[in-house]
C-alpha positions as semicolon CSV with decimal commas, in nm:
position;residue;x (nm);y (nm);z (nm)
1;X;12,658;5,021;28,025
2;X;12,744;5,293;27,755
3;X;12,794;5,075;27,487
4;X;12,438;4,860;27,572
5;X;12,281;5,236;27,586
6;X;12,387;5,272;27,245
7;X;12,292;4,949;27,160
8;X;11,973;5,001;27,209
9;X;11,920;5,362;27,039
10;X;12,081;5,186;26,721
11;X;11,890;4,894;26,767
12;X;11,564;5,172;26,789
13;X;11,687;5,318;26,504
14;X;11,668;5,065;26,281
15;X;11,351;4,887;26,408
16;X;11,197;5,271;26,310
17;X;11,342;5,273;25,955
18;X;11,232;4,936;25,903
19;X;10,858;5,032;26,002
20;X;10,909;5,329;25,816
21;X;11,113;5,158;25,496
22;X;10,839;4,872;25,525
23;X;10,505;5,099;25,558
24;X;10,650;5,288;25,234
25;X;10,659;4,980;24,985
26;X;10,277;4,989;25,030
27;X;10,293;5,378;24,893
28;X;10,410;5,362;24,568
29;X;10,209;5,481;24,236
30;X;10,059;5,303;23,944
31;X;10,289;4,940;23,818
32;X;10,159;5,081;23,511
33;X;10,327;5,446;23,500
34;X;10,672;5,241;23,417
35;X;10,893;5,465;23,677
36;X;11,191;5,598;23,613
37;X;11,423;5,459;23,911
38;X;11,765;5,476;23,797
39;X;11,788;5,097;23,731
40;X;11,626;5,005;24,043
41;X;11,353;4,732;24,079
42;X;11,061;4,955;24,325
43;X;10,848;4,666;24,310
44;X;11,066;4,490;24,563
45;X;11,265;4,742;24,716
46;X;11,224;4,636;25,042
47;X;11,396;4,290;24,981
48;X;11,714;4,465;24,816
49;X;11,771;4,608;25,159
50;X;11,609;4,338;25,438
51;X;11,885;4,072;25,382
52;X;12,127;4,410;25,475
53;X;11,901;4,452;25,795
54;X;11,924;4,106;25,921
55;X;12,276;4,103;25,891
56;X;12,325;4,443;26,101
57;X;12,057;4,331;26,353
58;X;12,260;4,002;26,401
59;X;12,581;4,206;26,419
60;X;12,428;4,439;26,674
61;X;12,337;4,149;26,924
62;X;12,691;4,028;26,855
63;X;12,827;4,327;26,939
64;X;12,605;4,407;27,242
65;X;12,603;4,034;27,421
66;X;13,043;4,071;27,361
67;X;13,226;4,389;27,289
68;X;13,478;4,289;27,134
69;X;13,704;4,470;26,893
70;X;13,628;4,240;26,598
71;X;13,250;4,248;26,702
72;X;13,219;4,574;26,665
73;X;13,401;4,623;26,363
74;X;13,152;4,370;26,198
75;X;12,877;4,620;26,390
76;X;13,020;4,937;26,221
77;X;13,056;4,712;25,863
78;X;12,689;4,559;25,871
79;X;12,592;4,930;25,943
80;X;12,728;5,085;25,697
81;X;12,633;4,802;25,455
82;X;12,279;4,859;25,561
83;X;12,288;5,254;25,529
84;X;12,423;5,187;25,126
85;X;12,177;4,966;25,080
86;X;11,911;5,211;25,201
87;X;12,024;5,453;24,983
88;X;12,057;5,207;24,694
89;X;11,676;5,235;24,733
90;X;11,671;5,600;24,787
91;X;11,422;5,666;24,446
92;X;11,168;5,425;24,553
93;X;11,052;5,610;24,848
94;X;10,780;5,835;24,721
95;X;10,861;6,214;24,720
96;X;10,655;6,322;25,048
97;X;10,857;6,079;25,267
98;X;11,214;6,117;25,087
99;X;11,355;6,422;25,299
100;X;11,258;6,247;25,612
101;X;11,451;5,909;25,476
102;X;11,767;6,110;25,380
103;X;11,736;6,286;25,733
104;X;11,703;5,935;25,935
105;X;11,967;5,762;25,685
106;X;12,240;6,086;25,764
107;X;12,189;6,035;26,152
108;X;12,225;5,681;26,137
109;X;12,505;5,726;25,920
110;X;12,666;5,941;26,182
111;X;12,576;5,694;26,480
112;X;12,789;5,437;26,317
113;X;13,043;5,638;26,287
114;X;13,073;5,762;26,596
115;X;13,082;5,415;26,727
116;X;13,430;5,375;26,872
117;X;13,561;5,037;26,856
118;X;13,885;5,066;27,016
């Protein structure tokens, strides 16, 4: 029961940074201003970090349907995988929504981690 509670508020989690992540790529300023983001591509941001969310949404299920050691290992991996790859994108998210991203990546960060797998 505890571990499909927590299931579900990571499973929450991510469905509201997706919305969030997703809603932002629509947010951005001019193509023509150039943008300075450290080497990363903001006119597909969302795709450098989707293929990272499938693969921690499929890991979640795995986890939640059968607990098992391994399973949730791969949970905690995908997770963390995801979380890099949301900060990978950290400098496309425009300014007004940044402090909120960095707040919902560090409490996500810290729900993985707190995930005990033995």
């Amino acid at each position: 029961m505890k571990t499909q509670k927590h299931m579900t508020r990571s499973n929450t989690l991510l469905i509201t940074l997706l919305i969030t992540c997703i809603g932002l790529t629509s947010c951005g300023g001019s193509d023509d201003d150039g943008g300075d983001f450290n080497n990363t591509d903001c006119n597909n941001w969302s795709e450098q970090y989707l293929a990272q969310a499938n693969a921690y949404s499929t890991a979640s299920n795995a986890y939640a349907t059968n607990p098992t050691l391994a399973n949730c290992q791969n949970y905690k991996t995908a997770g963390l995988n995801f979380i890099e790859a949301l900060e990978d994108v950290i400098d496309c998210v425009p300014n007004a929504n940044k402090q909120g991203f960095l707040d919902d990546i560090d409490q996500y960060k810290e729900q993985i981690n707190a995930t005990d797998c033995n």
